[in-house]
Coordinates of C-alpha atoms in Angstrom, one line a residue:
M26 CA -95.3 84.1 -67.5
L27 CA -98.2 86.3 -66.7
I28 CA -99.0 87.1 -63.1
P29 CA -102.4 88.5 -62.3
V30 CA -102.2 91.0 -59.5
I31 CA -105.6 91.8 -57.9
L32 CA -105.8 95.0 -55.9
S33 CA -108.4 94.4 -53.2
G34 CA -108.1 97.3 -50.7
G35 CA -111.1 99.5 -51.5
S36 CA -114.0 100.3 -49.3
G37 CA -116.8 100.9 -51.9
S38 CA -118.6 103.5 -49.8
R39 CA -120.9 104.5 -52.7
L40 CA -122.5 101.1 -52.6
W41 CA -123.5 101.4 -48.9
P42 CA -125.4 99.8 -47.1
Q43 CA -124.3 96.5 -48.8
S44 CA -120.7 97.6 -49.0
R45 CA -118.9 98.5 -45.8
A46 CA -115.3 99.0 -44.5
Q47 CA -115.1 95.5 -43.0
F48 CA -116.9 93.8 -46.0
P49 CA -116.6 96.0 -49.1
K50 CA -118.2 95.6 -52.5
Q51 CA -115.6 93.3 -54.0
F52 CA -116.7 90.5 -51.7
I53 CA -120.4 90.8 -52.4
N54 CA -122.5 88.9 -54.9
F55 CA -124.8 91.5 -56.4
N56 CA -126.4 89.8 -59.4
A57 CA -124.1 87.0 -60.5
K58 CA -123.1 83.5 -59.4
Y59 CA -119.9 84.8 -57.8
T60 CA -118.8 87.9 -56.0
L61 CA -117.0 90.7 -57.9
F62 CA -113.7 89.5 -56.5
Q63 CA -114.4 85.9 -57.6
E64 CA -115.6 87.1 -61.1
T65 CA -112.2 88.8 -61.5
L66 CA -110.5 85.5 -60.9
H67 CA -112.9 83.6 -63.2
R68 CA -112.4 85.7 -66.2
L69 CA -108.7 84.9 -66.1
K70 CA -109.4 81.3 -67.0
G71 CA -108.2 80.4 -70.5
I72 CA -105.3 82.9 -70.6
P73 CA -102.1 80.9 -71.6
G74 CA -99.0 81.1 -69.4
L75 CA -100.9 82.2 -66.3
A76 CA -99.1 82.1 -62.9
P77 CA -101.0 81.8 -59.6
P78 CA -102.6 85.2 -58.7
V79 CA -101.2 87.7 -56.3
V80 CA -103.8 89.5 -54.1
I81 CA -102.9 92.7 -52.3
A82 CA -105.3 93.1 -49.4
N83 CA -105.5 94.7 -46.0
N84 CA -105.2 92.8 -42.8
D85 CA -108.9 93.1 -41.9
H86 CA -110.0 91.3 -45.1
R87 CA -107.4 88.5 -45.0
F88 CA -109.7 85.7 -44.1
V89 CA -112.5 86.8 -46.4
V90 CA -110.0 86.9 -49.3
A91 CA -108.6 83.4 -48.4
E92 CA -112.1 81.9 -48.1
Q93 CA -113.3 83.4 -51.4
L94 CA -110.1 82.2 -53.2
R95 CA -110.8 78.7 -51.8
E96 CA -114.4 78.7 -53.0
V97 CA -113.4 79.1 -56.6
G98 CA -110.3 76.9 -56.6
F99 CA -107.5 79.5 -56.3
E100 CA -105.9 78.2 -53.0
N101 CA -102.5 78.6 -54.6
A102 CA -102.8 82.4 -54.8
K103 CA -100.3 84.5 -52.9
I104 CA -101.9 87.0 -50.4
I105 CA -99.8 90.0 -49.5
L106 CA -101.1 92.0 -46.6
E107 CA -100.6 95.7 -46.3
P108 CA -100.2 96.9 -42.7
C109 CA -101.8 100.2 -43.7
G110 CA -103.3 101.7 -46.9
R111 CA -100.8 103.6 -49.1
N112 CA -102.8 103.7 -52.4
T113 CA -102.0 101.9 -55.7
A114 CA -98.5 102.9 -56.4
P115 CA -96.9 101.2 -53.4
A116 CA -99.2 98.2 -53.7
I117 CA -98.2 97.6 -57.4
T118 CA -94.5 98.3 -56.6
V119 CA -94.6 95.5 -53.9
A120 CA -96.2 93.2 -56.4
A121 CA -93.6 93.9 -59.1
L122 CA -90.7 93.4 -56.6
H123 CA -92.3 90.1 -55.5
A124 CA -92.7 89.0 -59.1
M125 CA -89.0 89.7 -59.9
K126 CA -87.9 87.7 -56.9
A127 CA -90.2 84.8 -57.7
Y128 CA -90.3 84.6 -61.5
G129 CA -87.5 86.9 -62.9
S130 CA -87.2 90.3 -64.4
T131 CA -89.2 89.6 -67.6
A132 CA -92.2 88.2 -65.8
Q133 CA -95.3 90.2 -66.9
L134 CA -97.9 91.5 -64.4
L135 CA -101.5 92.1 -65.2
I136 CA -102.8 94.7 -62.7
L137 CA -106.6 94.3 -62.0
T138 CA -109.0 95.8 -59.5
A139 CA -111.1 93.4 -57.6
D140 CA -114.4 95.2 -58.1
H141 CA -114.8 95.7 -61.9
V142 CA -117.4 94.1 -64.2
I143 CA -116.2 92.9 -67.7
K144 CA -119.0 91.2 -69.7
N145 CA -117.1 90.1 -72.8
R146 CA -114.4 87.7 -71.6
Q147 CA -113.2 86.9 -75.2
A148 CA -112.6 90.6 -76.0
F149 CA -110.9 91.0 -72.6
H150 CA -108.5 88.2 -73.4
A151 CA -107.8 89.6 -76.9
A152 CA -106.9 93.0 -75.4
I153 CA -104.5 91.2 -72.9
E154 CA -102.7 89.5 -75.8
K155 CA -102.1 92.9 -77.5
A156 CA -100.9 94.4 -74.2
R157 CA -98.5 91.5 -73.6
Y158 CA -96.8 92.2 -77.0
A159 CA -96.5 95.9 -76.1
A160 CA -95.1 95.0 -72.7
E161 CA -92.4 92.9 -74.4
Q162 CA -91.3 96.2 -76.1
K163 CA -90.7 97.6 -72.6
H164 CA -93.8 99.7 -72.4
L165 CA -96.1 100.2 -69.4
V166 CA -99.5 99.4 -70.9
S167 CA -102.8 100.9 -69.8
F168 CA -106.2 99.6 -70.9
G169 CA -108.5 102.4 -72.3
V170 CA -112.2 101.8 -72.5
T171 CA -113.9 103.4 -75.5
P172 CA -116.5 105.8 -74.0
T173 CA -120.1 105.1 -74.5
C174 CA -121.2 108.4 -72.9
A175 CA -119.8 111.6 -71.5
E176 CA -119.0 110.1 -68.1
T177 CA -117.8 112.5 -65.4
G178 CA -117.0 109.8 -62.8
Y179 CA -113.9 108.4 -64.7
G180 CA -110.5 109.7 -65.5
Y181 CA -109.5 109.8 -69.2
I182 CA -106.5 108.9 -71.3
K183 CA -105.7 110.9 -74.4
R184 CA -103.9 108.9 -77.1
K185 CA -101.7 109.8 -80.0
P186 CA -102.5 108.2 -83.4
F187 CA -102.1 104.5 -83.6
G188 CA -100.0 104.3 -86.7
D189 CA -99.5 100.6 -87.7
K190 CA -99.6 99.2 -84.2
S191 CA -102.4 97.7 -82.1
Y192 CA -101.6 100.2 -79.3
A193 CA -101.1 103.9 -79.1
V194 CA -98.7 106.1 -77.2
V195 CA -100.3 108.0 -74.3
E196 CA -100.3 111.7 -74.7
Q197 CA -102.0 112.6 -71.5
F198 CA -103.8 111.3 -68.4
V199 CA -106.5 113.7 -67.3
E200 CA -108.6 114.0 -64.2
K201 CA -112.4 113.4 -63.9
P202 CA -113.8 116.2 -66.1
D203 CA -116.9 118.3 -65.8
Q204 CA -119.9 117.5 -68.1
A205 CA -119.0 119.9 -70.9
T206 CA -115.3 118.7 -71.0
A207 CA -116.4 115.1 -71.0
E208 CA -118.6 115.7 -74.0
Q209 CA -115.7 117.3 -75.9
Y210 CA -113.5 114.2 -75.1
V211 CA -116.1 111.8 -76.5
V212 CA -116.7 113.8 -79.6
S213 CA -113.0 114.1 -80.4
G214 CA -112.5 110.3 -80.5
E215 CA -109.0 110.7 -79.0
Y216 CA -109.9 109.8 -75.4
Y217 CA -110.6 106.6 -73.5
W218 CA -111.9 106.0 -70.0
N219 CA -109.1 105.1 -67.7
S220 CA -109.9 101.5 -66.6
G221 CA -107.1 101.5 -64.0
M222 CA -105.9 98.1 -65.4
L223 CA -102.2 97.8 -66.4
L224 CA -99.8 95.3 -67.9
F225 CA -96.0 95.5 -67.9
E226 CA -92.8 93.5 -67.3
A227 CA -91.6 93.5 -63.7
E228 CA -88.2 95.1 -64.4
T229 CA -89.7 97.8 -66.6
F230 CA -92.0 99.0 -63.9
T231 CA -89.5 98.8 -61.0
Q232 CA -86.9 100.7 -63.0
Q233 CA -89.4 103.4 -63.8
M234 CA -90.5 103.6 -60.1
H235 CA -86.8 103.8 -59.0
K236 CA -86.3 106.6 -61.4
Y237 CA -89.4 108.7 -60.7
Q238 CA -90.3 107.7 -57.1
P239 CA -87.2 106.4 -55.3
Q240 CA -88.7 107.0 -51.9
I241 CA -91.7 104.7 -52.7
F242 CA -89.4 102.2 -54.3
R243 CA -87.1 102.0 -51.3
A244 CA -89.9 101.7 -48.7
C245 CA -91.6 98.9 -50.7
W246 CA -88.3 97.1 -51.2
H247 CA -87.5 97.1 -47.4
A248 CA -91.1 96.2 -46.5
L249 CA -91.0 93.1 -48.8
E250 CA -87.4 92.1 -47.7
K251 CA -88.5 92.2 -44.0
A252 CA -91.9 90.6 -44.7
K253 CA -92.9 87.6 -42.6
A254 CA -94.9 84.5 -43.5
D255 CA -98.1 84.1 -41.4
L256 CA -100.1 81.0 -42.3
T257 CA -100.8 81.4 -46.0
F258 CA -100.2 85.2 -45.9
I259 CA -97.2 87.4 -46.6
R260 CA -97.1 90.3 -44.1
L261 CA -95.2 93.3 -45.2
D262 CA -93.0 94.9 -42.6
E263 CA -95.1 97.6 -40.9
E264 CA -92.3 99.9 -39.9
S265 CA -90.9 100.1 -43.4
F266 CA -94.3 100.3 -45.2
S267 CA -95.8 102.9 -42.9
V268 CA -93.2 105.5 -44.0
C269 CA -93.9 104.9 -47.6
P270 CA -95.6 107.9 -49.3
A271 CA -99.2 107.3 -50.3
D272 CA -99.9 107.9 -54.0
S273 CA -101.9 106.5 -56.9
V274 CA -99.9 104.8 -59.7
D275 CA -101.3 107.4 -62.1
Y276 CA -99.9 110.4 -60.1
A277 CA -96.7 108.7 -59.0
L278 CA -95.6 107.3 -62.3
M279 CA -98.0 107.0 -65.3
E280 CA -98.3 110.8 -65.7
K281 CA -94.6 111.3 -65.5
T282 CA -93.0 108.5 -67.6
T283 CA -92.7 108.4 -71.4
A284 CA -93.0 104.6 -71.5
T285 CA -96.8 104.4 -71.3
V286 CA -99.0 103.2 -74.1
V287 CA -102.7 102.4 -74.3
V288 CA -104.6 99.3 -75.6
P289 CA -108.3 99.8 -76.4
L290 CA -110.7 97.6 -74.4
N291 CA -114.2 97.1 -75.6
A292 CA -115.5 94.4 -73.4
G293 CA -118.5 95.7 -71.5
W294 CA -116.3 97.2 -68.7
S295 CA -117.7 99.0 -65.6
D296 CA -116.0 99.9 -62.4
V297 CA -119.4 99.6 -60.6
G298 CA -118.7 102.8 -58.7
S299 CA -122.3 103.6 -57.8
W300 CA -125.7 102.1 -57.5
S301 CA -126.7 103.7 -60.8
S302 CA -123.8 102.0 -62.6
L303 CA -124.7 98.7 -61.0
W304 CA -128.3 99.2 -62.4
E305 CA -126.8 99.9 -65.9
V306 CA -124.7 96.7 -66.1
S307 CA -127.4 94.4 -64.5
D308 CA -130.1 92.4 -66.3
K309 CA -133.4 94.2 -66.4
N310 CA -137.0 93.1 -66.8
S311 CA -139.5 94.5 -69.3
D312 CA -140.1 97.6 -67.1
G313 CA -136.3 98.3 -66.9
N314 CA -136.2 97.2 -63.3
V315 CA -133.4 95.2 -61.6
I316 CA -135.0 93.0 -59.0
K317 CA -133.2 90.9 -56.4
G318 CA -134.9 89.2 -53.5
D319 CA -138.4 89.3 -52.3
V320 CA -140.0 92.2 -54.3
I321 CA -143.4 93.1 -55.6
T322 CA -143.8 96.1 -58.0
R323 CA -146.7 98.0 -59.5
D324 CA -146.2 100.9 -62.0
T325 CA -142.5 100.9 -61.2
T326 CA -139.9 101.5 -63.9
N327 CA -136.1 101.9 -64.4
T328 CA -135.5 101.1 -60.7
Y329 CA -133.0 98.9 -58.8
I330 CA -134.6 97.0 -55.9
N331 CA -132.7 94.7 -53.7
S332 CA -134.2 92.9 -50.7
E333 CA -132.1 90.7 -48.5
H334 CA -134.5 90.0 -45.6
K335 CA -137.9 91.7 -46.0
L336 CA -140.6 92.0 -48.6
I337 CA -140.2 95.3 -50.6
A338 CA -143.3 96.6 -52.4
T339 CA -143.3 99.7 -54.7
I340 CA -146.1 101.6 -56.4
G341 CA -145.8 104.4 -58.9
V342 CA -142.1 105.1 -58.7
K343 CA -139.3 105.3 -61.3
D344 CA -135.5 105.9 -61.5
L345 CA -134.9 104.9 -57.9
I346 CA -132.4 102.8 -55.9
I347 CA -134.0 100.9 -53.1
T348 CA -131.8 98.5 -51.2
E349 CA -132.2 96.7 -47.9
S350 CA -129.4 95.1 -45.9
D351 CA -129.5 93.3 -42.6
D352 CA -129.6 96.6 -40.6
A353 CA -130.1 99.5 -43.0
I354 CA -132.2 100.7 -45.9
L355 CA -131.2 103.2 -48.7
V356 CA -133.6 105.0 -51.0
T357 CA -132.2 107.4 -53.5
D358 CA -132.8 108.8 -57.0
K359 CA -130.4 107.1 -59.4
A360 CA -129.2 110.6 -60.4
C361 CA -128.0 111.1 -56.8
S362 CA -126.3 107.8 -56.2
Q363 CA -122.8 109.3 -56.3
Q364 CA -123.8 111.1 -53.1
V365 CA -124.2 108.0 -51.1
K366 CA -120.7 108.4 -49.7
E367 CA -121.8 111.6 -48.1
I368 CA -124.4 109.6 -46.1
V369 CA -121.7 107.2 -45.1
K370 CA -119.7 110.2 -43.8
Q371 CA -122.7 111.2 -41.6
V372 CA -123.0 107.7 -40.3
K373 CA -119.3 107.7 -39.4
L374 CA -119.7 111.0 -37.6
K375 CA -122.4 109.6 -35.5
K376 CA -120.0 106.7 -34.7
R377 CA -122.6 104.1 -35.8
S378 CA -121.5 100.6 -36.5
E379 CA -123.4 100.6 -39.8
A380 CA -120.6 102.5 -41.5
V381 CA -118.0 99.8 -40.7
T382 CA -119.6 96.4 -40.3
H383 CA -122.7 94.4 -41.0
R384 CA -124.9 92.7 -38.4
K385 CA -123.4 89.5 -39.8
R386 CA -119.7 89.3 -39.5
Y387 CA -117.5 86.9 -41.4
L388 CA -114.7 85.3 -39.3
P389 CA -112.0 82.8 -40.1
W390 CA -113.9 80.0 -38.5
G391 CA -117.3 80.9 -40.0
S392 CA -119.7 83.8 -39.2
S393 CA -121.5 85.5 -36.3
D394 CA -124.9 87.1 -36.9
L395 CA -126.2 89.5 -34.3
I396 CA -129.9 88.5 -33.6
D397 CA -130.7 90.9 -30.8
S398 CA -129.0 93.1 -28.2
G399 CA -129.7 95.3 -25.2
E400 CA -127.8 97.2 -22.6
H401 CA -126.4 94.1 -20.9
F402 CA -127.0 91.2 -23.4
R403 CA -126.3 90.1 -27.0
V404 CA -127.7 87.1 -28.9
N405 CA -125.6 85.8 -31.8
H406 CA -126.2 83.0 -34.3
L407 CA -122.8 81.4 -34.8
T408 CA -121.9 79.2 -37.8
I409 CA -118.7 77.2 -37.4
K410 CA -117.4 75.6 -40.6
P411 CA -116.4 72.0 -40.7
Y412 CA -113.2 71.2 -38.8
E413 CA -112.8 74.8 -37.7
K414 CA -112.6 76.1 -34.1
L415 CA -112.6 79.4 -32.2
S416 CA -109.5 80.5 -30.3
L417 CA -108.8 79.2 -26.8
H418 CA -109.7 82.4 -24.9
K419 CA -111.4 83.9 -21.9
H420 CA -113.4 87.1 -21.1
S421 CA -113.1 89.2 -18.0
Y422 CA -116.6 90.7 -17.8
R423 CA -119.1 88.5 -19.7
T424 CA -120.8 85.2 -19.4
E425 CA -121.5 83.1 -22.5
H426 CA -124.2 80.5 -22.9
W427 CA -124.0 78.3 -26.0
I428 CA -127.0 76.3 -27.3
I429 CA -126.3 73.8 -30.1
V430 CA -129.0 74.0 -32.8
Q431 CA -127.3 72.0 -35.6
G432 CA -124.4 69.6 -35.6
T433 CA -122.0 68.4 -32.9
A434 CA -119.8 70.7 -30.9
K435 CA -116.6 69.9 -29.1
I436 CA -116.3 72.1 -26.0
Y437 CA -113.2 73.0 -24.1
K438 CA -114.0 74.5 -20.6
D439 CA -112.0 74.8 -17.4
G440 CA -109.6 72.0 -18.5
D441 CA -112.4 69.6 -19.5
V442 CA -113.2 68.4 -23.0
F443 CA -116.7 67.1 -23.9
V444 CA -119.2 66.9 -26.8
L445 CA -122.6 68.5 -27.1
S446 CA -125.3 67.7 -29.6
K447 CA -128.5 69.4 -30.8
N448 CA -130.6 71.1 -28.0
Q449 CA -127.8 70.7 -25.4
S450 CA -126.1 73.8 -23.9
V451 CA -123.2 75.0 -21.7
S452 CA -122.4 78.2 -19.8
V453 CA -119.0 79.8 -19.4
N454 CA -118.4 82.3 -16.6
P455 CA -116.0 85.3 -16.8
G456 CA -112.3 84.4 -16.3
K457 CA -112.7 80.8 -17.6
L458 CA -110.7 79.5 -20.5
H459 CA -112.9 78.0 -23.2
R460 CA -113.1 77.1 -26.9
L461 CA -115.8 75.9 -29.3
E462 CA -114.9 73.5 -32.1
N463 CA -116.7 71.8 -35.0
P464 CA -115.3 68.2 -35.4
G465 CA -117.8 67.3 -38.1
D466 CA -118.0 67.6 -41.9
K467 CA -121.1 69.9 -41.8
D468 CA -121.7 73.3 -40.5
L469 CA -122.2 73.6 -36.7
K470 CA -124.8 76.2 -35.7
V471 CA -125.0 77.7 -32.2
I472 CA -127.1 80.3 -30.5
E473 CA -124.7 82.3 -28.3
I474 CA -126.2 84.4 -25.5
Q475 CA -123.7 87.0 -23.9
S476 CA -124.6 88.8 -20.7
G477 CA -122.7 91.1 -18.4
E478 CA -121.8 94.7 -17.7
Y479 CA -119.3 95.0 -20.5
L480 CA -119.9 93.3 -23.9
H481 CA -117.4 94.9 -26.2
D482 CA -115.4 92.7 -28.5
N483 CA -112.1 93.8 -27.0
D484 CA -113.0 91.8 -23.8
I485 CA -111.1 88.8 -25.1
E486 CA -107.7 87.3 -24.2
R487 CA -106.5 84.6 -26.7
F488 CA -104.0 82.0 -25.6
D489 CA -104.1 79.7 -28.7
D490 CA -105.3 80.5 -32.2
M491 CA -105.0 78.4 -35.4
Y492 CA -105.5 81.5 -37.6
G493 CA -102.5 83.5 -36.4
R494 CA -104.4 86.2 -34.5
E495 CA -102.6 87.9 -31.7
C496 CA -102.4 85.9 -28.4
V497 CA -101.2 86.8 -25.0
S498 CA -98.3 84.9 -23.6
A499 CA -99.3 81.4 -22.6
I500 CA -96.9 81.5 -19.7
K501 CA -98.2 84.6 -18.0
S502 CA -99.7 82.6 -15.1
D503 CA -99.6 79.1 -13.6
Y504 CA -103.4 79.1 -14.1
V505 CA -103.1 79.3 -17.9
N506 CA -100.3 76.7 -18.0
N507 CA -102.4 74.3 -16.0
E508 CA -105.5 74.8 -18.2
L509 CA -103.5 74.3 -21.4
Q510 CA -102.0 71.1 -20.0
D511 CA -105.3 69.8 -18.9
I512 CA -106.9 70.4 -22.3
T513 CA -104.0 68.7 -24.1
Q514 CA -104.2 65.6 -21.8
N515 CA -108.0 65.4 -22.2
E516 CA -107.8 65.5 -26.1

């Protein structure tokens, strides 16, 4: 049994402005049919003895993960939610403990990152088969990518001679080198890029973690033992997991144990860690340009241009990254694309929302796109998916006005239940319980106008929610009890 474990907790700040904390790069479709996360799932197809995937994600991304799994037919995946980020060593330990409990000690885990590109699926599968054999010999297997250049953005793995096996013993894991050192590594032929992907048996890994990192092991064991089911999610116990030391699996274990081996991977791998690396792995036109969206070029070469909303025109430029999102534009020389994270730091220091979220937010029931805003108003374009509904809630400070522009809406307001169609509208004053539902089989689209002295998203009290989000007590007042009773009767 082979269990794919997909680590999906990164923020991808070097691919800003498309990638942001609330919607990072793994959930974005850059140049393919699917997002990077979905491509990771797709390339697993055809591997024999495959169990449903396990996804390790943070709480903020839980509904995006669930939706993207559903879109590609992996609804049977297990989603384990980390209450806080503790790096890869605890995440993988939790996955290994979960696998032992569900499948037994010899179950094999294939550790993948949600945001990599691998172009040659056949070569990828062949490397996995070699790694599975090595894992049966009680090794912890890493996948080493044969370097194609002296890359300073990756860690490296130094191997010992292969002998008569398809894998080699790891002599050393090394940090990201400077340019001169990287060139020496490539010339020697003894080093691989460290892909970050692993394969091992559950018991082998947990025994090694218990030996070298007992504190991490114990914290993860308790967090999983006390975990709670929430809809389709497994929530790790926050108190237990929060005291777990934060460390990468390389530092915590792989650099210490003698059980590590490396299998070569030559499958067109990239971690897509910057805009320049995305340009490298993307299809280009005859001028070396990667074009996405509404773009016109003249005398432009070796440039990545991405337009999401506006026409972008370029004249007489080369070696640039030009990318436009719903609320920000980035222009940089490709050679400087690793420095984008420094721009993100500045955006955060200015406490700007562009560091965290997009204008369009993806929610469990659909999406909300901010069209316009001012001191005392906001206008959103809401899309509610078929058979989904907002929570039953109220606001203390703002009035909401909903205008139906597509589909049919079921409205709950002040204990009444009624239906609105295209071009009809309703207003809800502060303090009134209300809910919006899509009873149909097509998307419901609504223009929402918010007005009031305070429009922050934390002005919401939920009393009923089908997605497991936190609700206030439904018995806190007779008013709420009566409203809930009226709604139930009217349905």
